[in-house]
Every structure is written in C-alpha cells, then in structure tokens.
Tab-separated table of C-alpha atoms and ligand atoms in Angstrom:
chain	number	residue	atom	x	y	z
A	1	UNK	CA	71.970	95.764	97.341
A	2	UNK	CA	72.234	99.081	99.300
A	3	UNK	CA	74.798	98.877	102.084
A	4	UNK	CA	73.641	100.098	105.503
A	5	UNK	CA	75.616	103.080	106.654
A	6	UNK	CA	77.476	102.292	109.804
A	7	UNK	CA	79.282	105.054	111.409
A	8	UNK	CA	82.623	104.431	113.512
A	9	UNK	CA	80.958	104.770	116.767
A	10	UNK	CA	77.991	102.597	115.836
A	11	UNK	CA	80.641	99.833	114.542
A	12	UNK	CA	82.741	100.213	117.830
A	13	UNK	CA	79.534	99.825	120.061
A	14	UNK	CA	78.515	96.817	117.895
A	15	UNK	CA	81.847	95.257	118.196
A	16	UNK	CA	81.939	95.712	121.998
A	17	UNK	CA	79.224	92.846	122.176
A	18	UNK	CA	82.027	90.864	121.398
A	19	UNK	CA	83.680	91.847	124.784
A	20	UNK	CA	81.147	90.927	127.551
A	21	UNK	CA	82.924	92.652	130.171
A	22	UNK	CA	83.576	95.726	128.277
A	23	UNK	CA	82.306	98.840	129.969
A	24	UNK	CA	82.398	101.011	126.839
A	25	UNK	CA	85.583	102.777	127.842
A	26	UNK	CA	87.607	101.834	125.132
A	27	UNK	CA	84.644	102.889	122.867
A	28	UNK	CA	84.813	106.335	124.416
A	29	UNK	CA	88.509	106.536	123.983
A	30	UNK	CA	88.316	105.444	120.162
A	31	UNK	CA	85.588	108.071	119.669
A	32	UNK	CA	87.848	110.576	121.321
A	33	UNK	CA	90.470	109.897	118.637
A	34	UNK	CA	88.080	109.786	115.879
A	35	UNK	CA	86.857	113.303	116.908
A	36	UNK	CA	90.267	114.691	117.206
A	37	UNK	CA	90.905	113.240	113.676
A	38	UNK	CA	87.865	115.298	112.212
A	39	UNK	CA	89.242	118.565	113.682
A	40	UNK	CA	92.857	117.939	112.335
A	41	UNK	CA	91.097	117.089	108.938
A	42	UNK	CA	89.568	120.493	108.860
A	43	UNK	CA	92.684	122.228	109.301
A	44	UNK	CA	94.475	119.929	106.867
A	45	UNK	CA	91.982	120.547	104.143
A	46	UNK	CA	92.795	124.377	104.564
A	47	UNK	CA	96.251	124.018	105.163
A	48	UNK	CA	97.151	125.918	101.829
A	49	UNK	CA	94.730	128.771	102.605
A	50	UNK	CA	95.705	130.069	105.963
A	51	UNK	CA	98.965	130.752	107.634
A	52	UNK	CA	99.308	127.153	109.150
A	53	UNK	CA	101.306	126.102	106.223
A	54	UNK	CA	104.982	125.783	106.690
A	55	UNK	CA	107.208	125.284	109.784
A	56	UNK	CA	106.695	126.967	113.021
A	57	UNK	CA	110.599	127.301	113.641
A	58	UNK	CA	110.844	124.891	116.299
A	59	UNK	CA	112.573	121.386	116.148
A	60	UNK	CA	111.126	118.310	117.933
A	61	UNK	CA	113.158	115.686	119.748
A	62	UNK	CA	113.923	114.056	116.676
A	63	UNK	CA	115.850	117.137	115.482
A	64	UNK	CA	113.108	117.566	112.715
A	65	UNK	CA	111.764	120.881	111.737
A	66	UNK	CA	108.139	121.031	113.150
A	67	UNK	CA	105.430	122.004	110.770
A	68	UNK	CA	102.646	124.150	112.106
A	69	UNK	CA	100.153	121.458	111.409
A	70	UNK	CA	102.388	119.108	113.541
A	71	UNK	CA	101.857	121.435	116.319
A	72	UNK	CA	98.140	121.781	115.736
A	73	UNK	CA	97.654	117.938	115.355
A	74	UNK	CA	99.469	117.137	118.539
A	75	UNK	CA	97.573	119.756	120.577
A	76	UNK	CA	94.437	118.649	119.429
A	77	UNK	CA	94.827	114.917	119.964
A	78	UNK	CA	96.092	115.631	123.643
A	79	UNK	CA	93.431	117.968	124.350
A	80	UNK	CA	90.596	115.317	123.101
A	81	UNK	CA	92.619	112.560	125.171
A	82	UNK	CA	92.950	114.715	128.442
A	83	UNK	CA	89.325	115.679	128.402
A	84	UNK	CA	87.771	112.207	127.424
A	85	UNK	CA	88.711	110.911	130.875
A	86	UNK	CA	89.759	107.487	129.452
A	87	UNK	CA	93.338	107.981	128.887
A	88	UNK	CA	95.983	108.163	131.876
A	89	UNK	CA	98.944	109.223	129.794
A	90	UNK	CA	99.926	110.177	126.164
A	91	UNK	CA	103.268	109.503	124.577
A	92	UNK	CA	103.613	111.752	121.525
A	93	UNK	CA	106.626	111.421	118.932
A	94	UNK	CA	106.374	115.412	119.095
A	95	UNK	CA	107.163	115.535	122.929
A	96	UNK	CA	110.368	114.753	124.648
A	97	UNK	CA	108.365	113.144	127.587
A	98	UNK	CA	104.958	111.428	128.085
A	99	UNK	CA	102.154	113.608	128.987
A	100	UNK	CA	100.623	112.468	132.255
A	101	UNK	CA	96.827	113.362	132.476
A	102	UNK	CA	96.513	114.760	135.843
A	103	UNK	CA	92.810	115.236	136.481
A	104	UNK	CA	91.904	112.003	135.661
A	105	UNK	CA	92.614	110.716	139.054
A	106	UNK	CA	89.967	112.779	140.714
A	107	UNK	CA	87.051	111.636	138.665
A	108	UNK	CA	87.723	108.301	136.922
A	109	UNK	CA	90.382	105.677	137.125
A	110	UNK	CA	91.545	105.666	133.263
A	111	UNK	CA	92.481	102.216	132.160
A	112	UNK	CA	94.330	103.215	128.984
A	113	UNK	CA	97.423	104.908	127.559
A	114	UNK	CA	97.921	106.072	124.178
A	115	UNK	CA	101.145	106.641	122.029
A	116	UNK	CA	100.903	108.462	118.925
A	117	UNK	CA	102.554	110.147	115.825
A	118	UNK	CA	100.124	113.045	115.535
A	119	UNK	CA	101.022	114.108	112.080
A	120	UNK	CA	103.495	111.585	110.175
A	121	UNK	CA	104.838	112.644	106.923
A	122	UNK	CA	104.889	116.327	107.793
A	123	UNK	CA	107.584	116.983	105.288
A	124	UNK	CA	104.805	116.428	102.625
A	125	UNK	CA	102.364	118.879	103.874
A	126	UNK	CA	103.650	121.750	101.658
A	127	UNK	CA	103.436	119.563	98.553
A	128	UNK	CA	99.833	118.088	99.352
A	129	UNK	CA	100.967	114.719	99.548
A	130	UNK	CA	99.044	112.431	101.831
A	131	UNK	CA	100.033	112.537	105.512
A	132	UNK	CA	98.670	110.924	108.532
A	133	UNK	CA	98.094	110.363	112.240
A	134	UNK	CA	99.192	107.047	113.772
A	135	UNK	CA	98.186	105.534	117.282
A	136	UNK	CA	98.125	102.569	119.597
A	137	UNK	CA	96.213	102.015	122.867
A	138	UNK	CA	97.580	100.013	125.549
A	139	UNK	CA	96.086	98.963	128.877
A	140	UNK	CA	98.108	100.851	131.584
A	141	UNK	CA	100.235	98.555	133.824
A	142	UNK	CA	100.666	100.851	136.643
A	143	UNK	CA	97.291	100.116	138.630
A	144	UNK	CA	96.838	103.510	140.375
A	145	UNK	CA	98.311	106.987	140.887
A	146	UNK	CA	99.992	108.504	137.954
A	147	UNK	CA	100.753	106.582	134.876
A	148	UNK	CA	104.446	106.400	133.971
A	149	UNK	CA	106.643	105.638	131.080
A	150	UNK	CA	106.788	102.102	131.768
A	151	UNK	CA	102.996	102.052	130.812
A	152	UNK	CA	103.865	103.144	127.016
A	153	UNK	CA	107.088	100.876	126.819
A	154	UNK	CA	105.139	97.834	126.345
A	155	UNK	CA	105.704	95.080	123.704
A	156	UNK	CA	103.636	95.780	120.545
A	157	UNK	CA	101.889	92.342	121.261
A	158	UNK	CA	100.229	94.227	124.280
A	159	UNK	CA	98.344	96.510	121.975
A	160	UNK	CA	94.640	96.925	122.694
A	161	UNK	CA	94.185	98.716	119.443
A	162	UNK	CA	95.963	100.659	116.856
A	163	UNK	CA	95.032	102.556	113.818
A	164	UNK	CA	95.771	105.338	111.739
A	165	UNK	CA	94.123	108.392	109.981
A	166	UNK	CA	95.170	109.061	106.334
A	167	UNK	CA	94.567	112.646	105.275
A	168	UNK	CA	94.501	111.937	101.414
A	169	UNK	CA	91.921	112.274	98.750
A	170	UNK	CA	89.583	111.402	101.332
A	171	UNK	CA	90.049	111.064	105.089
A	172	UNK	CA	90.032	107.351	106.216
A	173	UNK	CA	90.646	105.942	109.577
A	174	UNK	CA	92.010	102.408	109.660
A	175	UNK	CA	91.427	100.589	112.984
A	176	UNK	CA	92.209	97.322	114.587
A	177	UNK	CA	90.999	96.178	118.124
A	178	UNK	CA	92.506	92.712	117.657
A	179	UNK	CA	89.497	91.397	115.498
A	180	UNK	CA	90.630	92.117	112.120
A	181	UNK	CA	91.014	95.662	110.254
A	182	UNK	CA	88.208	97.891	109.367
A	183	UNK	CA	88.602	101.109	107.176
A	184	UNK	CA	86.260	104.020	107.908
A	185	UNK	CA	85.877	107.127	105.390
A	186	UNK	CA	84.712	110.447	106.598
A	187	UNK	CA	81.682	111.835	105.046
A	188	UNK	CA	82.048	115.484	105.355
A	189	UNK	CA	78.375	115.927	104.549
A	190	UNK	CA	77.396	114.263	107.851
A	191	UNK	CA	80.736	114.673	109.739
A	192	UNK	CA	80.829	110.854	110.393
A	193	UNK	CA	83.261	108.298	109.745
A	194	UNK	CA	81.477	105.591	107.844
A	195	UNK	CA	82.564	101.863	107.419
A	196	UNK	CA	83.826	101.821	103.797
A	197	UNK	CA	86.483	98.939	103.928
A	198	UNK	CA	85.042	96.000	106.045
A	199	UNK	CA	87.639	93.211	107.034
A	200	UNK	CA	90.526	94.437	104.991
A	201	UNK	CA	92.975	91.612	104.163
A	202	UNK	CA	96.489	92.115	102.936
A	203	UNK	CA	97.137	90.101	99.832
A	204	UNK	CA	99.634	87.240	100.335
A	205	UNK	CA	101.436	88.187	97.192
A	206	UNK	CA	101.743	91.644	96.494
A	207	UNK	CA	103.257	93.512	93.576
A	208	UNK	CA	104.623	96.758	95.170
A	209	UNK	CA	107.918	97.369	96.861
A	210	UNK	CA	108.477	100.588	98.623
A	211	UNK	CA	111.899	101.670	99.806
A	212	UNK	CA	113.906	104.806	99.514
A	213	UNK	CA	116.582	103.576	97.144
A	214	UNK	CA	118.635	106.689	97.626
A	215	UNK	CA	119.902	104.649	100.645
A	216	UNK	CA	120.620	101.409	98.621
A	217	UNK	CA	124.369	101.808	98.787
A	218	UNK	CA	124.231	101.339	102.615
A	219	UNK	CA	121.854	98.710	103.019
A	220	UNK	CA	123.174	95.367	104.374
A	221	UNK	CA	123.871	92.628	101.413
A	222	UNK	CA	120.575	90.783	101.975
A	223	UNK	CA	118.412	93.882	101.625
A	224	UNK	CA	120.270	94.804	98.530
A	225	UNK	CA	119.789	91.283	97.028
A	226	UNK	CA	116.038	91.481	97.761
A	227	UNK	CA	115.646	94.815	95.946
A	228	UNK	CA	117.512	93.344	93.032
A	229	UNK	CA	115.250	90.419	92.984
A	230	UNK	CA	112.414	92.660	92.980
A	231	UNK	CA	113.792	94.544	90.008
A	232	UNK	CA	114.553	91.551	87.881
A	233	UNK	CA	112.575	91.250	84.749
A	234	UNK	CA	111.309	87.689	84.243
A	235	UNK	CA	110.451	87.679	80.610
A	236	UNK	CA	107.654	84.978	81.210
A	237	UNK	CA	105.979	86.696	84.112
A	238	UNK	CA	106.721	90.156	82.776
A	239	UNK	CA	107.915	92.756	85.260
A	240	UNK	CA	106.802	91.006	88.557
A	241	UNK	CA	106.877	94.330	90.878
A	242	UNK	CA	106.313	97.958	90.740
A	243	UNK	CA	108.433	100.491	92.893
A	244	UNK	CA	105.969	102.777	94.840
A	245	UNK	CA	107.437	105.145	97.350
A	246	UNK	CA	105.618	108.487	98.662
A	247	UNK	CA	107.880	108.975	101.493
A	248	UNK	CA	104.903	109.286	103.786
A	249	UNK	CA	104.815	106.178	106.037
A	250	UNK	CA	100.805	106.268	106.403
A	251	UNK	CA	100.408	106.708	102.620
A	252	UNK	CA	102.948	103.888	101.647
A	253	UNK	CA	101.530	101.428	104.261
A	254	UNK	CA	97.986	102.223	103.143
A	255	UNK	CA	98.432	101.564	99.550
A	256	UNK	CA	100.317	98.224	100.260
A	257	UNK	CA	97.637	97.155	102.911
A	258	UNK	CA	94.832	97.466	100.255
A	259	UNK	CA	96.818	96.322	97.327
A	260	UNK	CA	99.587	93.928	98.649
A	261	UNK	CA	103.315	94.876	98.877
A	262	UNK	CA	106.252	95.460	101.017
A	263	UNK	CA	107.391	98.523	102.793
A	264	UNK	CA	111.200	98.768	104.135
A	265	UNK	CA	113.040	101.256	106.026
A	266	UNK	CA	116.262	99.321	106.524
A	267	UNK	CA	119.165	100.547	108.768
A	268	UNK	CA	121.348	103.094	106.736
A	269	UNK	CA	124.571	104.824	107.094
A	270	UNK	CA	122.761	107.771	108.161
A	271	UNK	CA	120.342	105.917	110.424
A	272	UNK	CA	122.227	102.639	111.552
A	273	UNK	CA	119.142	101.832	114.003
A	274	UNK	CA	116.734	102.731	111.109
A	275	UNK	CA	114.754	105.903	110.922
A	276	UNK	CA	111.305	104.736	112.040
A	277	UNK	CA	110.166	104.835	115.705
A	278	UNK	CA	109.154	101.616	117.260
A	279	UNK	CA	106.723	102.950	119.607
A	280	UNK	CA	104.792	105.513	117.441
A	281	UNK	CA	105.135	104.014	113.906
A	282	UNK	CA	106.289	100.336	113.803
A	283	UNK	CA	104.113	98.868	116.553
A	284	UNK	CA	100.876	100.056	115.517
A	285	UNK	CA	101.552	99.477	111.748
A	286	UNK	CA	102.637	96.037	112.637
A	287	UNK	CA	99.514	95.217	114.538
A	288	UNK	CA	97.409	96.404	111.611
A	289	UNK	CA	99.537	94.438	109.164
A	290	UNK	CA	99.422	91.212	111.250
A	291	UNK	CA	95.581	91.552	111.824
A	292	UNK	CA	95.203	91.816	107.989
A	293	UNK	CA	97.415	88.848	107.305
A	294	UNK	CA	100.631	90.366	106.665
A	295	UNK	CA	103.920	90.418	108.714
A	296	UNK	CA	106.370	92.869	110.157
A	297	UNK	CA	109.796	92.577	111.424
A	298	UNK	CA	112.889	94.417	112.083
A	299	UNK	CA	114.770	91.957	109.600
A	300	UNK	CA	115.476	89.481	112.287
A	301	UNK	CA	112.466	89.382	114.954
A	302	UNK	CA	108.782	90.154	114.817
A	303	UNK	CA	108.378	93.868	115.514
A	304	UNK	CA	105.692	93.236	118.089
A	305	UNK	CA	108.014	91.118	120.236
A	306	UNK	CA	110.673	93.759	120.604
A	307	UNK	CA	110.548	95.136	124.088
A	308	UNK	CA	111.040	99.211	123.720
A	309	UNK	CA	113.801	100.486	125.933
A	310	UNK	CA	113.202	103.952	125.296
A	311	UNK	CA	110.304	106.126	123.995
A	312	UNK	CA	112.013	107.430	120.766
A	313	UNK	CA	113.815	104.121	119.880
A	314	UNK	CA	114.106	103.647	116.353
A	315	UNK	CA	114.255	100.251	114.494
A	316	UNK	CA	114.859	98.902	111.128
A	317	UNK	CA	111.510	97.974	109.469
A	318	UNK	CA	109.878	95.712	106.894
A	319	UNK	CA	106.101	95.388	106.801
A	320	UNK	CA	103.945	93.807	104.143
A	321	UNK	CA	102.513	90.708	102.505
A	322	UNK	CA	103.357	87.440	103.820
A	323	UNK	CA	105.038	85.909	100.810
A	324	UNK	CA	107.044	89.020	100.020
A	325	UNK	CA	108.112	89.039	103.715
A	326	UNK	CA	109.182	85.453	103.293
A	327	UNK	CA	111.069	86.491	100.113
A	328	UNK	CA	112.741	89.154	101.998
A	329	UNK	CA	113.847	86.715	104.902
A	330	UNK	CA	115.160	84.194	102.439
A	331	UNK	CA	117.409	86.905	101.030
A	332	UNK	CA	118.469	88.114	104.374
A	333	UNK	CA	119.234	84.493	105.707
A	334	UNK	CA	121.407	84.000	102.771
A	335	UNK	CA	123.400	87.225	102.503
A	336	UNK	CA	123.045	88.877	105.912
B	401	P6P	P1	112.793	109.190	103.816
B	401	P6P	C1	108.436	110.940	107.197
B	401	P6P	O1	109.191	111.873	107.589
B	401	P6P	C2	108.936	109.530	107.768
B	401	P6P	O2	109.023	109.648	109.000
B	401	P6P	C3	107.908	108.434	107.428
B	401	P6P	O3	106.711	108.890	107.210
B	401	P6P	C4	108.392	107.959	106.127
B	401	P6P	O4	108.017	106.598	105.549
B	401	P6P	C5	109.795	108.435	106.212
B	401	P6P	O5	110.150	109.451	107.218
B	401	P6P	C6	110.554	108.466	104.783
B	401	P6P	O6	111.935	108.790	105.113
B	401	P6P	O7	114.331	109.132	104.549
B	401	P6P	O8	112.787	108.027	102.791
B	401	P6P	O9	112.567	110.461	103.492
C-alpha cells in the first residue's frame, strides 16, 4: 500500500485540529524551527568542504571550545525564531543569557519561549559523527512586556512541545507536542521533512546500554552495580545487552528511542552534578522519552519534575526503556 506523503507542516496543521482553541501559532513556531533545521542541514552537509569546519577560537559559557557550526546553528535558529513572531525569548546553550525578542511587542504578543542546544555533540563534527539540534517550547509565564528568565526556567512537565533534529545518514526531525512522538525525514529532492516514523514507541525491554565507562571509577555504587549487571553474560539468555556509546546525546538517544535501551550520564568526579544540561538537553529528551513510553530521571526523581534554578544547570541523567530504568532504580535503591 503506497503511503501518503505527509510533510511536517501538513502533519502539524492536521494535529492542530486536536486543539480547537489553537490559532496556528504553535504551528508557525514549529515550522520556523523546521526551516532553520533545513538551513543548518545545508551547512552540516558541506562542513568538510568549506572553511566552516573546526573551532572558531572562542569558548562558550560551558567553557567548551566553540566549533564554527555551533555558531552558525545558533545564529540561524535565533534569526528564524526572532523573525517568526511567535517566540518571546530564546534560551540557548551557546549564550550566557536569554535572548529577549524585542520587535515582537510592536506587532504581536508572542505566546511561547524556546530553549535549545543549537548543535549538540559538536566535538563530533570533525569526525563526521552524527550531531543534533535539541529544543523545547514553553508557554511564557510573563503575560505582557518583555519575557524574562522565569519564562524559561519552568519544570519540564510544562513543555508544550519538544524535539530534536539529528544530522546523520539523513536529517530527521523527531517531535512531540504531547500527543505521542513522530519522526520526519528530510527529503532533499523536495526540501521537505516527510513523516517517516509515525507514532514512535520505545520498547519496554531494550538491549542497549549507553554510558561513558571511562568514568566508571567515579560512579556511585548503584550505577556501577547496574553496569556490571548489564555486562553479565547469562549463558542461557546469551549476552543480554550491547554497549553502544557515540558521545553525541542526540545520536545515542535516537538509537535507543528506536531500538530500546538506556542512556546514562551519571554524576562523576569531574562533573559532580552530571554533565548534561537540565533545560537544554535533559528536559526535551525526557518529554520525548515519556511520550514514547520510556522514563527519565536524575537517579532519584523524574527529570520533568525538577524545577530549574538557573539556565545552565547540570543534572545527572538516565533515560530509556521502562524496564531498564526500573532495573537501574533497583540497583540504586539497593546500593545508593
Ligand atoms: P563525554 C557532547 O559534548 C555532549 O554534551 C553530549 O552530546 C554527549 O552525550 C556528552 O557530551 C558526551 O560526554 O564526557 O562522554 O564525552
């Protein structure tokens, strides 16, 4: 049976019917992000060919060397969001403070704010490993005037939408608006994201565990015991798990979303609060995981229940298949 080609914009508009009071403004915001992703794809795809590869010499607030594509992706997304008129402020992992959208107050009263990691995994750019853009959308809390930092320091449970774009063997946008998770693959021949993975579900029993074992020595006992459990070879069941770790959150998460598995970035000696950012990385991935039937915690509480206290806050992070997350929790409860 031939499948009807459904573009991202057609899908969003069709889903809009589920929100009778919708005015199409979230639709516009999501299409702005989709358009920015196409522009970023064009640069990512030729990164090896033009002088956009490699660092631009600066470092961001995280103290990480900024790659030129990082800067390009950040500027592109901010430009599309500013000009789209539906976004009152942008919190980017690349910027110290929020970008308040000034001109929006003259013509429209934008309802939403966006948090984003414009190009996550950028250390993988030079080695051609998959990288990604991660974003969340919240309804602003401030009712009029300029948006402020409180608008973007909301619990993850307040997200209106979340998604990521993975720049891999193909460019794919994975999105949830709270009604399940859907994947759209960019068809370069028509320049459209087309529905390719409808209603993605994360298997309850995965077979993949993803963690940087270089940090094993500094993990807490429960995490160590869980990793040991994953590596046990059960003769009857064969080798139950496979270790897979790319070092690019979007790529590691995407594989586990489609195949089932668990990703962990626990607290380590070098990163006692964990490495990943609650606002830019963990909340959007947690929303997607839960919408696909998975779970996301900081080892103690649900990620989306944590109230952020500052923009670049880091948290320990575990996300994945329900039963694997239960196994991790069992080991954490027993060993701390
Ligand atoms: P490590 C990339 O720099 C990143 O922020 C995530 O995309 C990725 O999951 C993590 O760091 C990898 O960190 O310490 O294992 O190299």
